[in-house]
PDB file of C-alpha atoms in Angstrom:
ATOM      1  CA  UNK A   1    -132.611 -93.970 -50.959  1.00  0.00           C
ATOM      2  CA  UNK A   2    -134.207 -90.269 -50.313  1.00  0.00           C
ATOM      3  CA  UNK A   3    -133.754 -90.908 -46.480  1.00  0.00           C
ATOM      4  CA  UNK A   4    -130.265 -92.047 -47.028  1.00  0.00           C
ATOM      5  CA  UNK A   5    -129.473 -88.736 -49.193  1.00  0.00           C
ATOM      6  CA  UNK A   6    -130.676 -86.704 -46.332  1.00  0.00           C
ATOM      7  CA  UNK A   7    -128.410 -87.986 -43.781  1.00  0.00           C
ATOM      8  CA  UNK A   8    -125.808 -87.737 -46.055  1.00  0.00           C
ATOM      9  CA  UNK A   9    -126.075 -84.250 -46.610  1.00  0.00           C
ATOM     10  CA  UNK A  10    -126.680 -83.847 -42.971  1.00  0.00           C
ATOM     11  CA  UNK A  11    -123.563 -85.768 -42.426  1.00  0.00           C
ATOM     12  CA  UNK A  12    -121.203 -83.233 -44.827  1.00  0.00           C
ATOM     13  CA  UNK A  13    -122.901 -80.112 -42.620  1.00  0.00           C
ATOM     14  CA  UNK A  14    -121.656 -81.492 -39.721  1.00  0.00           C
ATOM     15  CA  UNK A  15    -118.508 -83.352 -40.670  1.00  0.00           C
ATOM     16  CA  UNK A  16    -117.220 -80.637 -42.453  1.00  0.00           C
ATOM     17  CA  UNK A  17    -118.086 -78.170 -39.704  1.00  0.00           C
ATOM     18  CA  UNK A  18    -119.891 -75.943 -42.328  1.00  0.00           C
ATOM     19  CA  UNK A  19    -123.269 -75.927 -39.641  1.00  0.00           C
ATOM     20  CA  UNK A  20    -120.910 -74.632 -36.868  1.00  0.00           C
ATOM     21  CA  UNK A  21    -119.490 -71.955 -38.805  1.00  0.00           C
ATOM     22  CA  UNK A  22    -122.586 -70.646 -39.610  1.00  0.00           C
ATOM     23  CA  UNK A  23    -123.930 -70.917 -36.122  1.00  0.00           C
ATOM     24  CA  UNK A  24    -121.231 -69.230 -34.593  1.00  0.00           C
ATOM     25  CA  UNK A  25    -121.298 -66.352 -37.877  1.00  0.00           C
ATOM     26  CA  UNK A  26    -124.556 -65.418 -36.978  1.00  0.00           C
ATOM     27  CA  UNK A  27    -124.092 -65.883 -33.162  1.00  0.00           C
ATOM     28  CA  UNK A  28    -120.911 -63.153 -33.661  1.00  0.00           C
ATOM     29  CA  UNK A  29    -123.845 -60.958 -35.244  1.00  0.00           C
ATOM     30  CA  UNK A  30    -125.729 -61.179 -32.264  1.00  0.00           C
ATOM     31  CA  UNK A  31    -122.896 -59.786 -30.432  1.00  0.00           C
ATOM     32  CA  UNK A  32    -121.467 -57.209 -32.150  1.00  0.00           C
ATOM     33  CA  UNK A  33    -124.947 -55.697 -33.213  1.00  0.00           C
ATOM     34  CA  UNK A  34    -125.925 -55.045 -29.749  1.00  0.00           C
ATOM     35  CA  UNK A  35    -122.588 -54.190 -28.691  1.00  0.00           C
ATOM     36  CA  UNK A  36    -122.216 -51.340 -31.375  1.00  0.00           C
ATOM     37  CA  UNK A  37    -125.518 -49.887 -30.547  1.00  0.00           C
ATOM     38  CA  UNK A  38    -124.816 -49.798 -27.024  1.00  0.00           C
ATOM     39  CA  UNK A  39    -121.324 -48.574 -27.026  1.00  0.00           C
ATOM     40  CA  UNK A  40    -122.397 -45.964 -30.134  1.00  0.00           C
ATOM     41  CA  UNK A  41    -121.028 -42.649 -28.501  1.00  0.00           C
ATOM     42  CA  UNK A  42    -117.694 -44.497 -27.605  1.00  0.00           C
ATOM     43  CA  UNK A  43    -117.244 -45.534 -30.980  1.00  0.00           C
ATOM     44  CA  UNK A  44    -117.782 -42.112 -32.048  1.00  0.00           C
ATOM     45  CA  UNK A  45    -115.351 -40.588 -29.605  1.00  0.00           C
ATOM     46  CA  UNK A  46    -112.869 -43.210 -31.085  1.00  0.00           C
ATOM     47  CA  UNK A  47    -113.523 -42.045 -34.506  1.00  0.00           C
ATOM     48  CA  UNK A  48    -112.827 -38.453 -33.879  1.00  0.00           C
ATOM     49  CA  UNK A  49    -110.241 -38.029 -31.737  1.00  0.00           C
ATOM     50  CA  UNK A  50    -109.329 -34.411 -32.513  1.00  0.00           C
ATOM     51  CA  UNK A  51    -113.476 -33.555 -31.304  1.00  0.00           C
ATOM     52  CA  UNK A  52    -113.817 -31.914 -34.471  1.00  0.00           C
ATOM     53  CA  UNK A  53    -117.561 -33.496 -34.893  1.00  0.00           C
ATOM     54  CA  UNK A  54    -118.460 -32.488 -31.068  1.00  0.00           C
ATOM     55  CA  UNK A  55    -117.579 -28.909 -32.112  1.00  0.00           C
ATOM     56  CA  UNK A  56    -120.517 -29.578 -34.838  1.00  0.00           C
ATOM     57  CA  UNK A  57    -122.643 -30.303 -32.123  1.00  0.00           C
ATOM     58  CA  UNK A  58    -124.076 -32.679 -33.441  1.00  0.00           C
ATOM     59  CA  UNK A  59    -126.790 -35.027 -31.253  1.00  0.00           C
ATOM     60  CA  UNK A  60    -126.195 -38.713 -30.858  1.00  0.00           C
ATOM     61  CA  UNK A  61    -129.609 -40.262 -30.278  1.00  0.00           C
ATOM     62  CA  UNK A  62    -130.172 -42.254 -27.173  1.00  0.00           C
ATOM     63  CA  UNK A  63    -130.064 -46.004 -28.516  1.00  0.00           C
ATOM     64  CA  UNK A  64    -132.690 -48.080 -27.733  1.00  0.00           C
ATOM     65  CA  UNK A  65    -133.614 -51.914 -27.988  1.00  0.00           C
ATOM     66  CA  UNK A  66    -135.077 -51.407 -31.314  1.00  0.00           C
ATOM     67  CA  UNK A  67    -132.009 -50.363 -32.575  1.00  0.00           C
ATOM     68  CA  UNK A  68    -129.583 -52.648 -30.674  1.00  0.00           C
ATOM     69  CA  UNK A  69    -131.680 -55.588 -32.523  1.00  0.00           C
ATOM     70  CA  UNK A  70    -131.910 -53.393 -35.606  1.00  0.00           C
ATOM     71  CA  UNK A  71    -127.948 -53.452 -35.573  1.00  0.00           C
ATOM     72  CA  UNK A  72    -128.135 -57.077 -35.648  1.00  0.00           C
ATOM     73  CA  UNK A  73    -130.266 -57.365 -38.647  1.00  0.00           C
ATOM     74  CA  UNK A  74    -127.822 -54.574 -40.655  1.00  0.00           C
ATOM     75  CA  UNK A  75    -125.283 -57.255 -40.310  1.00  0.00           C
ATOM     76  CA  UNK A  76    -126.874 -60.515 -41.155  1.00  0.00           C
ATOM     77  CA  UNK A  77    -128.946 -58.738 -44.020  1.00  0.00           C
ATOM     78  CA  UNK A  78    -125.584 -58.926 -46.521  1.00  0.00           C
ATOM     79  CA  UNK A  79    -123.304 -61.203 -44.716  1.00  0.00           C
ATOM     80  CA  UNK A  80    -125.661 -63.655 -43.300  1.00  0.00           C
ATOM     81  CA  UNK A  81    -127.387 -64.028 -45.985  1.00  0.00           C
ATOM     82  CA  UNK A  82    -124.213 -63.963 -48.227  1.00  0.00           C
ATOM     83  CA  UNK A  83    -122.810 -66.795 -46.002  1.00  0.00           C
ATOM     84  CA  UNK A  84    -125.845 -68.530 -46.569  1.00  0.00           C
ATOM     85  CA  UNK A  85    -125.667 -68.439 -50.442  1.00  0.00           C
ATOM     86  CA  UNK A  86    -122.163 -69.679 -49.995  1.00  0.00           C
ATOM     87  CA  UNK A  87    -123.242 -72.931 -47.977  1.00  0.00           C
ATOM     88  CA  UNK A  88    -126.203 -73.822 -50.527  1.00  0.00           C
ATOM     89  CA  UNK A  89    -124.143 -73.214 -53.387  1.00  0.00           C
ATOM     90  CA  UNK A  90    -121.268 -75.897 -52.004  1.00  0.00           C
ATOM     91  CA  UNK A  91    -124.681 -77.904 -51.716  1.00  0.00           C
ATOM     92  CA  UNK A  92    -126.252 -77.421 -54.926  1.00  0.00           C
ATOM     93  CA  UNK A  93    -123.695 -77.121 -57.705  1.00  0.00           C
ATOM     94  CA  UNK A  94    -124.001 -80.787 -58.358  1.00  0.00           C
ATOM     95  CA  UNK A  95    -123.289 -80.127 -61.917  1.00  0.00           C
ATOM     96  CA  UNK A  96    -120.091 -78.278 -62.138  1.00  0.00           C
ATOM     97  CA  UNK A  97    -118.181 -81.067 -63.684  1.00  0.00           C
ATOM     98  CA  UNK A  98    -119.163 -83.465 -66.447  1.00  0.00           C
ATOM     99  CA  UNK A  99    -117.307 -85.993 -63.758  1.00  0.00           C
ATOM    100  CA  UNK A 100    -119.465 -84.650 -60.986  1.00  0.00           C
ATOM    101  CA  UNK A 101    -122.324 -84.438 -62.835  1.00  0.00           C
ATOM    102  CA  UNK A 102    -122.661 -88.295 -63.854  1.00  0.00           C
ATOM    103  CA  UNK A 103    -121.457 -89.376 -60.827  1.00  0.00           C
ATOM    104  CA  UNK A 104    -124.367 -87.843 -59.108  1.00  0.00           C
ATOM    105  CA  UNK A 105    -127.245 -88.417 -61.838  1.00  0.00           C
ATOM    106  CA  UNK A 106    -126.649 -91.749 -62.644  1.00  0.00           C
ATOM    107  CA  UNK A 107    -126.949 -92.581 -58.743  1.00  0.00           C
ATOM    108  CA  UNK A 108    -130.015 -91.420 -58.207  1.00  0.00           C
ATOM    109  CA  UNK A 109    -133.415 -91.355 -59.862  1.00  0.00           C
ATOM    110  CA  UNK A 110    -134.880 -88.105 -60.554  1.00  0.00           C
ATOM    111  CA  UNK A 111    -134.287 -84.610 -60.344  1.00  0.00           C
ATOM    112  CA  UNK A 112    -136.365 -83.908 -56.928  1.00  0.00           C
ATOM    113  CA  UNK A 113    -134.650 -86.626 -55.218  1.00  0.00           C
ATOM    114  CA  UNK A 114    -131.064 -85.383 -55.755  1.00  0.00           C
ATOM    115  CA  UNK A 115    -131.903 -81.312 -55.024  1.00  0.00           C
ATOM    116  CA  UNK A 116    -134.371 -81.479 -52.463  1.00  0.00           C
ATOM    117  CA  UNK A 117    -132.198 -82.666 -49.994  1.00  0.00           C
ATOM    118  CA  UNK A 118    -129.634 -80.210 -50.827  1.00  0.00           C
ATOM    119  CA  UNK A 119    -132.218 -77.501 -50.557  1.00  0.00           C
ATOM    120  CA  UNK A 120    -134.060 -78.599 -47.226  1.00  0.00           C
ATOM    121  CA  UNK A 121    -130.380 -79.200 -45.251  1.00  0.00           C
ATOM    122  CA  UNK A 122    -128.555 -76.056 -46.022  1.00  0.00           C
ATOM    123  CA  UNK A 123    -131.985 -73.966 -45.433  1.00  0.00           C
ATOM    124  CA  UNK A 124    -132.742 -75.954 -41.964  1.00  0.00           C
ATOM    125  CA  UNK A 125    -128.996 -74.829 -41.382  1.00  0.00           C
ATOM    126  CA  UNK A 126    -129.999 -71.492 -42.512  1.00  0.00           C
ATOM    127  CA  UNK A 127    -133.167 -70.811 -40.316  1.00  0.00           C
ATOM    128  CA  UNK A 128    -131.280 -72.710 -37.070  1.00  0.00           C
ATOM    129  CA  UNK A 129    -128.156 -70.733 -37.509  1.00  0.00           C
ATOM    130  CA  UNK A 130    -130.592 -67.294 -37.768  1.00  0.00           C
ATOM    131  CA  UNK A 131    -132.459 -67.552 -34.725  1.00  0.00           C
ATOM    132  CA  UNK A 132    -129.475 -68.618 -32.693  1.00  0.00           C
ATOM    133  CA  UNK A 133    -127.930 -65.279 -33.786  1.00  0.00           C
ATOM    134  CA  UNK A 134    -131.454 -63.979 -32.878  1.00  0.00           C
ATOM    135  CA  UNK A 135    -131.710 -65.349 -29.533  1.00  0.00           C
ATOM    136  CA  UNK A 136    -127.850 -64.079 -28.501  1.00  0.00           C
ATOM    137  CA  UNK A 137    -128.780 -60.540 -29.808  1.00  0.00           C
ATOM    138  CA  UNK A 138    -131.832 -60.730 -27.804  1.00  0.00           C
ATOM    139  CA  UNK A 139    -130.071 -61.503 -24.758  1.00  0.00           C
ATOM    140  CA  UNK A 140    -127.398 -58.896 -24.751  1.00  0.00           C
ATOM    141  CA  UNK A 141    -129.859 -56.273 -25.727  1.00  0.00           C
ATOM    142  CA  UNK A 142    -132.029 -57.150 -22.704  1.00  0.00           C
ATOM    143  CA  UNK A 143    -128.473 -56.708 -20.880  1.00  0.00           C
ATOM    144  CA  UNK A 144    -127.899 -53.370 -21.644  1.00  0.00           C
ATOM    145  CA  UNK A 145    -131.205 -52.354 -22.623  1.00  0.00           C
ATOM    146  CA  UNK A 146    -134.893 -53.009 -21.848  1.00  0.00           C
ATOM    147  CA  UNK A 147    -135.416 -56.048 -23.944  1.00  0.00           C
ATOM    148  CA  UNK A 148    -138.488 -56.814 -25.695  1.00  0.00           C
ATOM    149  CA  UNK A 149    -140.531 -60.017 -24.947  1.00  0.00           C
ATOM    150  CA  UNK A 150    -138.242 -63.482 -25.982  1.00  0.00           C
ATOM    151  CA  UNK A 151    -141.293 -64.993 -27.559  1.00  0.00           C
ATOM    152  CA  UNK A 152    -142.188 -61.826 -29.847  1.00  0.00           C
ATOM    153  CA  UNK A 153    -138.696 -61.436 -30.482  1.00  0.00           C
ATOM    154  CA  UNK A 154    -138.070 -65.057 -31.496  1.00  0.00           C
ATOM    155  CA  UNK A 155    -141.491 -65.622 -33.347  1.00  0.00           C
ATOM    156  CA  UNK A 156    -140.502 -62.145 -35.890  1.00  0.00           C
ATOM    157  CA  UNK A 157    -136.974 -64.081 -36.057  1.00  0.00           C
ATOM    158  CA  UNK A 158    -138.748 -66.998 -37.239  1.00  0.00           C
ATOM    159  CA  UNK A 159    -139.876 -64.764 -39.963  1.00  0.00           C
ATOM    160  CA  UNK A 160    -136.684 -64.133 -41.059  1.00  0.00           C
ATOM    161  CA  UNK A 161    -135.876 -67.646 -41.327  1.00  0.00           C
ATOM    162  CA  UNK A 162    -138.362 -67.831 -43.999  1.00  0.00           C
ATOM    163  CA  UNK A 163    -136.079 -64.795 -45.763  1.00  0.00           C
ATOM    164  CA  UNK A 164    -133.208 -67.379 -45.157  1.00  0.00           C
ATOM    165  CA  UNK A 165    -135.203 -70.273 -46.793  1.00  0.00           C
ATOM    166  CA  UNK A 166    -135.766 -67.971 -49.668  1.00  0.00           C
ATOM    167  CA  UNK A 167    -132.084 -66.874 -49.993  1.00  0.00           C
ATOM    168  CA  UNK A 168    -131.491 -70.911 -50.536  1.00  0.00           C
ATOM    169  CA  UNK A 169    -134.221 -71.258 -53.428  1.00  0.00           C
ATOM    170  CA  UNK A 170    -132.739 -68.505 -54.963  1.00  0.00           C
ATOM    171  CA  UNK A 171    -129.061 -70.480 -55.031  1.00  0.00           C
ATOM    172  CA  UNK A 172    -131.344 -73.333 -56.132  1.00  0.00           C
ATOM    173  CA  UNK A 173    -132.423 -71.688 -59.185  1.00  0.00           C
ATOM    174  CA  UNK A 174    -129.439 -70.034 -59.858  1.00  0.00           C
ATOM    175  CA  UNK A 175    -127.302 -73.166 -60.035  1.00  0.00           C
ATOM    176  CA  UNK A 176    -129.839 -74.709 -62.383  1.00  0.00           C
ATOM    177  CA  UNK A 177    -129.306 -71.657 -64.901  1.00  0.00           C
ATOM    178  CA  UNK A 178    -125.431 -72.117 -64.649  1.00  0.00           C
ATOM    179  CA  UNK A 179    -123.104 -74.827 -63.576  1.00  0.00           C
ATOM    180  CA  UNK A 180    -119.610 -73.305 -61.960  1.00  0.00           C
ATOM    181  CA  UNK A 181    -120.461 -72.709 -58.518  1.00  0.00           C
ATOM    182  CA  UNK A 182    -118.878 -68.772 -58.308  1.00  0.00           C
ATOM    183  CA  UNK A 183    -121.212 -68.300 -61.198  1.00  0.00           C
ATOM    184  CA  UNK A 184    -123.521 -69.840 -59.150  1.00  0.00           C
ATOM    185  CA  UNK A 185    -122.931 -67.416 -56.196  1.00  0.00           C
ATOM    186  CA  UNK A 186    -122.637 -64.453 -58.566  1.00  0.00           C
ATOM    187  CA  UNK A 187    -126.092 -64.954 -59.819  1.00  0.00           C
ATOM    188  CA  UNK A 188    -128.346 -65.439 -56.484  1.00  0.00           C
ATOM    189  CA  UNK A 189    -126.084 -62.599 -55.204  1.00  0.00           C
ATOM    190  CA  UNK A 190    -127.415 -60.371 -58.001  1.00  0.00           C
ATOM    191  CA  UNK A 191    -131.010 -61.334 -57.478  1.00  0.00           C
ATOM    192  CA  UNK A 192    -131.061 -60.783 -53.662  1.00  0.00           C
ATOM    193  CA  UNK A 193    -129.777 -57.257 -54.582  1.00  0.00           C
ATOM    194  CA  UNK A 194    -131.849 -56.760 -57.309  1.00  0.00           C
ATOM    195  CA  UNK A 195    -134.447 -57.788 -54.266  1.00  0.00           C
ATOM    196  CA  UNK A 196    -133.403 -55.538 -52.046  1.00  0.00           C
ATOM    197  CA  UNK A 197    -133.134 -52.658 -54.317  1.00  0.00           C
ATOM    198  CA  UNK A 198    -137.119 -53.302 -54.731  1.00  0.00           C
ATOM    199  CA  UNK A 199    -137.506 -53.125 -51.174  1.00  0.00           C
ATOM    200  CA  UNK A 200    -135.667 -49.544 -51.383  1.00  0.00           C
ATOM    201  CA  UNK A 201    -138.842 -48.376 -52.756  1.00  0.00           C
ATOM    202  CA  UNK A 202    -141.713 -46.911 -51.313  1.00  0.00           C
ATOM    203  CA  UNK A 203    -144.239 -48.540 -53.370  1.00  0.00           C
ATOM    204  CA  UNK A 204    -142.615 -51.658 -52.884  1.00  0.00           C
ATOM    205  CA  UNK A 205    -141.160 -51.708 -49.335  1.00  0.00           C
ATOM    206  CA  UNK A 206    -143.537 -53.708 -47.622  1.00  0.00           C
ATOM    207  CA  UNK A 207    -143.747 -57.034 -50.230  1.00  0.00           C
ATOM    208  CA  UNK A 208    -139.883 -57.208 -50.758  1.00  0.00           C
ATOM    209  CA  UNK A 209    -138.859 -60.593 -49.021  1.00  0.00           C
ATOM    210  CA  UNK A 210    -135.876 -58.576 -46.911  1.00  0.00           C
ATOM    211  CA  UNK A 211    -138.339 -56.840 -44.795  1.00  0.00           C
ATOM    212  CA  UNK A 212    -139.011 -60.360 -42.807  1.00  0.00           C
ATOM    213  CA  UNK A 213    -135.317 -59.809 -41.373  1.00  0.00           C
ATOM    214  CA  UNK A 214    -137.094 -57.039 -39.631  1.00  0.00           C
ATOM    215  CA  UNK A 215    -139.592 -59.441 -37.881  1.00  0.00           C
ATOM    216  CA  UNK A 216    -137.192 -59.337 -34.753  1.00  0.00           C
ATOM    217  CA  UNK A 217    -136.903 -55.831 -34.357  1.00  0.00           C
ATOM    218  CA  UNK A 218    -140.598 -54.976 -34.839  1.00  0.00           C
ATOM    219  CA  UNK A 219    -141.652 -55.951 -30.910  1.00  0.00           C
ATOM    220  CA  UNK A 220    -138.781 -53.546 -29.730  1.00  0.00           C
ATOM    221  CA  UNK A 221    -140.452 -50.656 -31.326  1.00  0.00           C
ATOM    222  CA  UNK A 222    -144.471 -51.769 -30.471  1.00  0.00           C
ATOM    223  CA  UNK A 223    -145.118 -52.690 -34.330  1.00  0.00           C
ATOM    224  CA  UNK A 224    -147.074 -55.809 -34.970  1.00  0.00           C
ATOM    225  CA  UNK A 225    -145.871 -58.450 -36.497  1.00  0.00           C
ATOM    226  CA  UNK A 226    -148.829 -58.690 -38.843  1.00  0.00           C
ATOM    227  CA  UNK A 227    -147.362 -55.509 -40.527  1.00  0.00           C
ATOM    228  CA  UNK A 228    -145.404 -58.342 -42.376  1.00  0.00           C
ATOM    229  CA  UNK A 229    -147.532 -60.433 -43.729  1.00  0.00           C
ATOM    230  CA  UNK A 230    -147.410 -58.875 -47.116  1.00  0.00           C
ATOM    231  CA  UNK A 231    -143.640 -59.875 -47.461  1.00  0.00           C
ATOM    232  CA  UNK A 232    -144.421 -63.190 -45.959  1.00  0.00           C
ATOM    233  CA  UNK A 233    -146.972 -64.047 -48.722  1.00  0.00           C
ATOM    234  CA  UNK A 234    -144.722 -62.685 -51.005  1.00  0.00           C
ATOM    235  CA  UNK A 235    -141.389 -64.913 -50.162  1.00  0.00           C
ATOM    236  CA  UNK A 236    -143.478 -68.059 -49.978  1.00  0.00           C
ATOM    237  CA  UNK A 237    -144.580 -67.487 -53.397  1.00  0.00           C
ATOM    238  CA  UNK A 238    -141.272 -66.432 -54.639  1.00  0.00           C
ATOM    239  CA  UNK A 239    -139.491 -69.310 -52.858  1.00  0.00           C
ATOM    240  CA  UNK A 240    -142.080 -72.269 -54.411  1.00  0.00           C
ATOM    241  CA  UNK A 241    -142.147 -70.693 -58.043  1.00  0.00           C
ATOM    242  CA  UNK A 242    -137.953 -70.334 -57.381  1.00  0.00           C
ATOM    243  CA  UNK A 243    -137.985 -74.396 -56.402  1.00  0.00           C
ATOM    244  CA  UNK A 244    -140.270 -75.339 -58.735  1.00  0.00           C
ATOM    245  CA  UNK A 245    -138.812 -73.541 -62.043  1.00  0.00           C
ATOM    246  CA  UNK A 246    -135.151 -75.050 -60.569  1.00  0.00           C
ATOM    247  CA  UNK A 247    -136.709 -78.301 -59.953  1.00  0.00           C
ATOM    248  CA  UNK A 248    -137.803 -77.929 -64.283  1.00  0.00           C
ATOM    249  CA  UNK A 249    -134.776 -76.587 -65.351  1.00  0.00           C
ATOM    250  CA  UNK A 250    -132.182 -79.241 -63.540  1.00  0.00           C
ATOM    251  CA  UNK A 251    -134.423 -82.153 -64.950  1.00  0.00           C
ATOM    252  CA  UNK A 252    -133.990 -80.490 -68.519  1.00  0.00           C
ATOM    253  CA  UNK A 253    -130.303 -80.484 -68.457  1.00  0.00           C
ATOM    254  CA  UNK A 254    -128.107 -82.226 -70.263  1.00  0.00           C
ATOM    255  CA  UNK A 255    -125.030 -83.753 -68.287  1.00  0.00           C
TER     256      UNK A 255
END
């Protein structure tokens, strides 16, 4: 029964195309990032036609790899992970009809067996569709720019595939506190902002889960990648105590 509830939820990724949107969200990241880094001053020049910030004189750094990559992470940081939230929720929000809800519980024993599958699809989904983003930002940054190593810059990407696992315990937890699935979305949204706002601060900068996005971009500039491990022990305890308190709290409820 557990096997067969894991190809089924492998079978709605794919059938209803949600794994290739998702792939080809992040993989429009991985263009665009790069792109807008490397084509900065144009953009510029677009945005002030009249010249009137060139009579500022005002200095456009030179770009660089590191911030090519870094452009990349700027956009999957909200809507990647945002997109992810929305995948896990369509996954998770087994209980937002009395209908739904009995249909679902009364087919299968236990609480783990019905979530964990929806958990462990949508965040595979998650951490393939990030480093195939990953991999096409890395190549068109080593086309305009001089790329960092592949394997560094795949291994910190990895890293933020953890983030991306974390972002779907979060929607786990949140749809065992409510049951319609925009609250659902609502919710996780609010504590991956409430997240990031922690990793605004100084104190706290280096242990906020959203720094792992940052994995990739950390060979580009010659930082190691064990600069991260803080956030990396962090998310992994965040993400089991998130599972584990949905895990109680879905069991608890009353269809």
């Amino acid at each position: 029964m557990n096997g067969t509830l894991y190809r089924i939820e492998a079978l709605r990724l794919l059938r209803t195309h949600t794994l290739l949107l998702l792939v080809l969200a992040f993989t429009a990241a991985g263009v665009v990032g790069p792109l807008s880094a490397y084509f900065m001053e144009d953009l510029l020049r677009l945005a002030d036609p009249e010249g009137e910030l060139a009579a500022l004189d005002l200095k456009v750094p030179t770009m660089t790899a590191g911030d090519a990559l870094g452009s990349h992470v700027e956009l999957v940081a909200p809507l990647g992970a945002l997109l992810v939230v929305l995948v896990a929720a369509m996954a998770l929000t087994v209980d937002a009809g009395p209908g739904r809800s009995v249909f679902y519980r009364s087919r299968v024993p236990g609480t783990a067996r019905l979530i964990l599958p929806r958990v462990v699809l949508p965040a595979l989904a998650a951490v393939l569709a990030h480093l195939v983003g990953a991999l096409v930002a890395w190549a068109f940054t080593a086309m305009f720019f001089d790329g960092p190593p592949l394997p560094a810059t795949m291994l910190g990407a990895l890293l933020g595939g953890v983030y991306m696992v974390f972002v779907v315990a979060v929607v786990a937890l949140a749809s065992s506190l409510v049951r319609n699935a925009l609250a659902v979305v609502g919710v996780a949204v609010l504590v991956l902002v409430v997240c990031a706002g922690a990793g605004g601060l100084p104190f706290l900068a280096e242990w906020a889960p959203g720094a792992l996005l940052q994995g990739m971009v950390l060979p580009a500039v010659g930082t190691p990648l064990g600069d991260l491990l803080p956030a990396i022990a962090t998310t992994v305890v965040l993400t089991v105590g998130a599972l584990a308190l949905a895990l109680n709290r879905s069991g608890a409820r009353e269809i």
